[in-house]
Every structure is written in C-alpha cells, then in structure tokens.
Short mmCIF file of C-alpha atoms in Angstrom, two decimals:
data_model
loop_
_atom_site.label_atom_id
_atom_site.label_comp_id
_atom_site.label_asym_id
_atom_site.label_seq_id
_atom_site.Cartn_x
_atom_site.Cartn_y
_atom_site.Cartn_z
CA UNK P 1 76.50 126.87 169.17
CA UNK P 2 78.59 127.43 166.16
CA UNK P 3 77.40 124.55 164.39
CA UNK P 4 73.72 125.97 165.22
CA UNK P 5 74.30 129.23 163.74
CA UNK P 6 75.96 127.59 160.63
CA UNK P 7 72.99 125.58 160.21
CA UNK P 8 70.52 128.80 160.05
CA UNK P 9 72.79 130.64 157.59
CA UNK P 10 71.13 130.95 154.57
CA UNK P 11 72.44 129.28 151.18
CA UNK P 12 75.51 128.11 152.96
CA UNK P 13 77.06 124.63 152.20
CA UNK P 14 76.46 123.80 156.36
CA UNK P 15 73.12 124.71 155.78
CA UNK P 16 72.36 122.21 152.96
CA UNK P 17 74.24 119.54 155.01
CA UNK P 18 72.10 119.93 157.84
CA UNK P 19 68.86 120.08 155.86
CA UNK P 20 69.96 116.77 154.18
CA UNK P 21 71.07 114.84 157.52
CA UNK P 22 68.01 116.08 159.57
CA UNK P 23 65.56 114.08 157.33
CA UNK P 24 67.59 111.05 157.88
CA UNK P 25 69.15 111.07 161.26
CA UNK P 26 67.17 113.84 163.16
CA UNK P 27 67.97 117.47 164.41
CA UNK P 28 70.76 116.51 166.99
CA UNK P 29 72.75 113.94 165.11
CA UNK P 30 72.67 116.61 162.15
CA UNK P 31 74.13 119.20 164.51
CA UNK P 32 76.69 116.79 165.52
CA UNK P 33 77.82 116.17 161.83
CA UNK P 34 77.85 119.78 161.00
CA UNK P 35 80.14 120.04 164.22
CA UNK P 36 82.19 117.63 162.37
CA UNK P 37 82.25 119.44 159.41
CA UNK P 38 83.24 122.94 160.94
CA UNK P 39 86.09 121.39 162.67
CA UNK P 40 87.45 119.51 159.76
CA UNK P 41 87.26 122.49 157.57
CA UNK P 42 89.28 124.45 160.60
CA UNK P 43 91.71 121.75 160.65
CA UNK P 44 92.48 121.73 157.16
CA UNK P 45 92.62 125.81 157.19
CA UNK P 46 95.04 125.59 159.76
CA UNK P 47 97.08 122.94 158.50
CA UNK P 48 97.41 123.93 154.85
CA UNK P 49 97.33 127.59 155.79
CA UNK P 50 94.50 128.38 153.25
CA UNK P 51 91.14 130.43 153.85
CA UNK P 52 87.74 129.24 154.28
CA UNK P 53 86.09 128.39 150.89
CA UNK P 54 82.21 128.44 150.63
CA UNK P 55 80.98 125.88 148.71
CA UNK P 56 77.37 127.24 148.45
CA UNK P 57 74.02 126.02 149.12
CA UNK P 58 73.75 124.26 145.89
CA UNK P 59 76.63 122.38 146.11
CA UNK P 60 74.86 118.65 146.53
CA UNK P 61 72.78 119.60 143.48
CA UNK P 62 75.63 120.68 141.48
CA UNK P 63 77.70 117.78 142.55
CA UNK P 64 75.07 115.09 141.30
CA UNK P 65 72.41 116.81 139.21
CA UNK P 66 70.88 113.52 137.80
CA UNK P 67 70.35 112.13 141.55
CA UNK P 68 68.59 115.48 142.32
CA UNK P 69 66.08 115.31 139.33
CA UNK P 70 65.46 111.46 140.15
CA UNK P 71 64.78 112.57 143.45
CA UNK P 72 62.13 115.29 142.60
CA UNK P 73 60.81 113.06 140.28
CA UNK P 74 60.24 110.36 142.75
CA UNK P 75 58.88 112.88 145.24
CA UNK P 76 56.52 114.29 142.65
CA UNK P 77 55.43 110.48 141.90
CA UNK P 78 54.65 110.13 145.51
CA UNK P 79 52.34 112.94 145.53
CA UNK P 80 50.38 111.18 142.64
CA UNK P 81 51.81 113.16 139.33
CA UNK P 82 53.42 111.47 136.53
CA UNK P 83 56.40 113.32 135.41
CA UNK P 84 58.64 113.02 132.37
CA UNK P 85 61.64 115.08 131.71
CA UNK P 86 62.57 116.43 128.47
CA UNK P 87 66.26 117.47 128.56
CA UNK P 88 66.81 121.23 127.38
CA UNK P 89 69.09 121.91 124.73
CA UNK P 90 72.47 123.23 125.99
CA UNK P 91 72.55 126.10 123.27
CA UNK P 92 68.79 127.07 124.29
#
C-alpha cells in the first residue's frame, strides 16, 4: 500500500522510479521495485540515524542530462520529426 501511495505522489523520486520501470517491466513489478526502494531507504535511515532525503522527480534527468536529451530526440524521430540540438550558452 505504501508503494502504491508513493507511486502516486507528484514530483517525487519514487513516482519517477515507478514511471520509468512501468514502461519496461509492467505495473506490478514496478510496484515491487518501489517497495524495495522504500525498504532500502528505511533500512539506511534506521542504520545511519539520518532523516529521509527526497531526491525529487527530476532526479534521473539531472543525473544524466545527455541521456534524457537522446531519449527525447529519438522519441521525436520515431514520431516523424527531424531534430537538431543547439546547446545554449552558459551565460545566456
């Protein structure tokens, strides 16, 4: 039940994990994976005596932005669009 609730929470790490896994594994296996993530987080919180730190819904995008860009470009290519990316200047 906790995994189901966590998967429905907006802009959270567990929701992002559930969405990513549902596409590949299906909803039941994704829920089991979210349950495992919750149990692992609880174990670390109890073992290390630290509070829960939410990573956020954009954790996977921030972790590897090039991969997210490649995924978006390939998805647009599948839809029939030709895409070229021009990186923005860091100062602009």
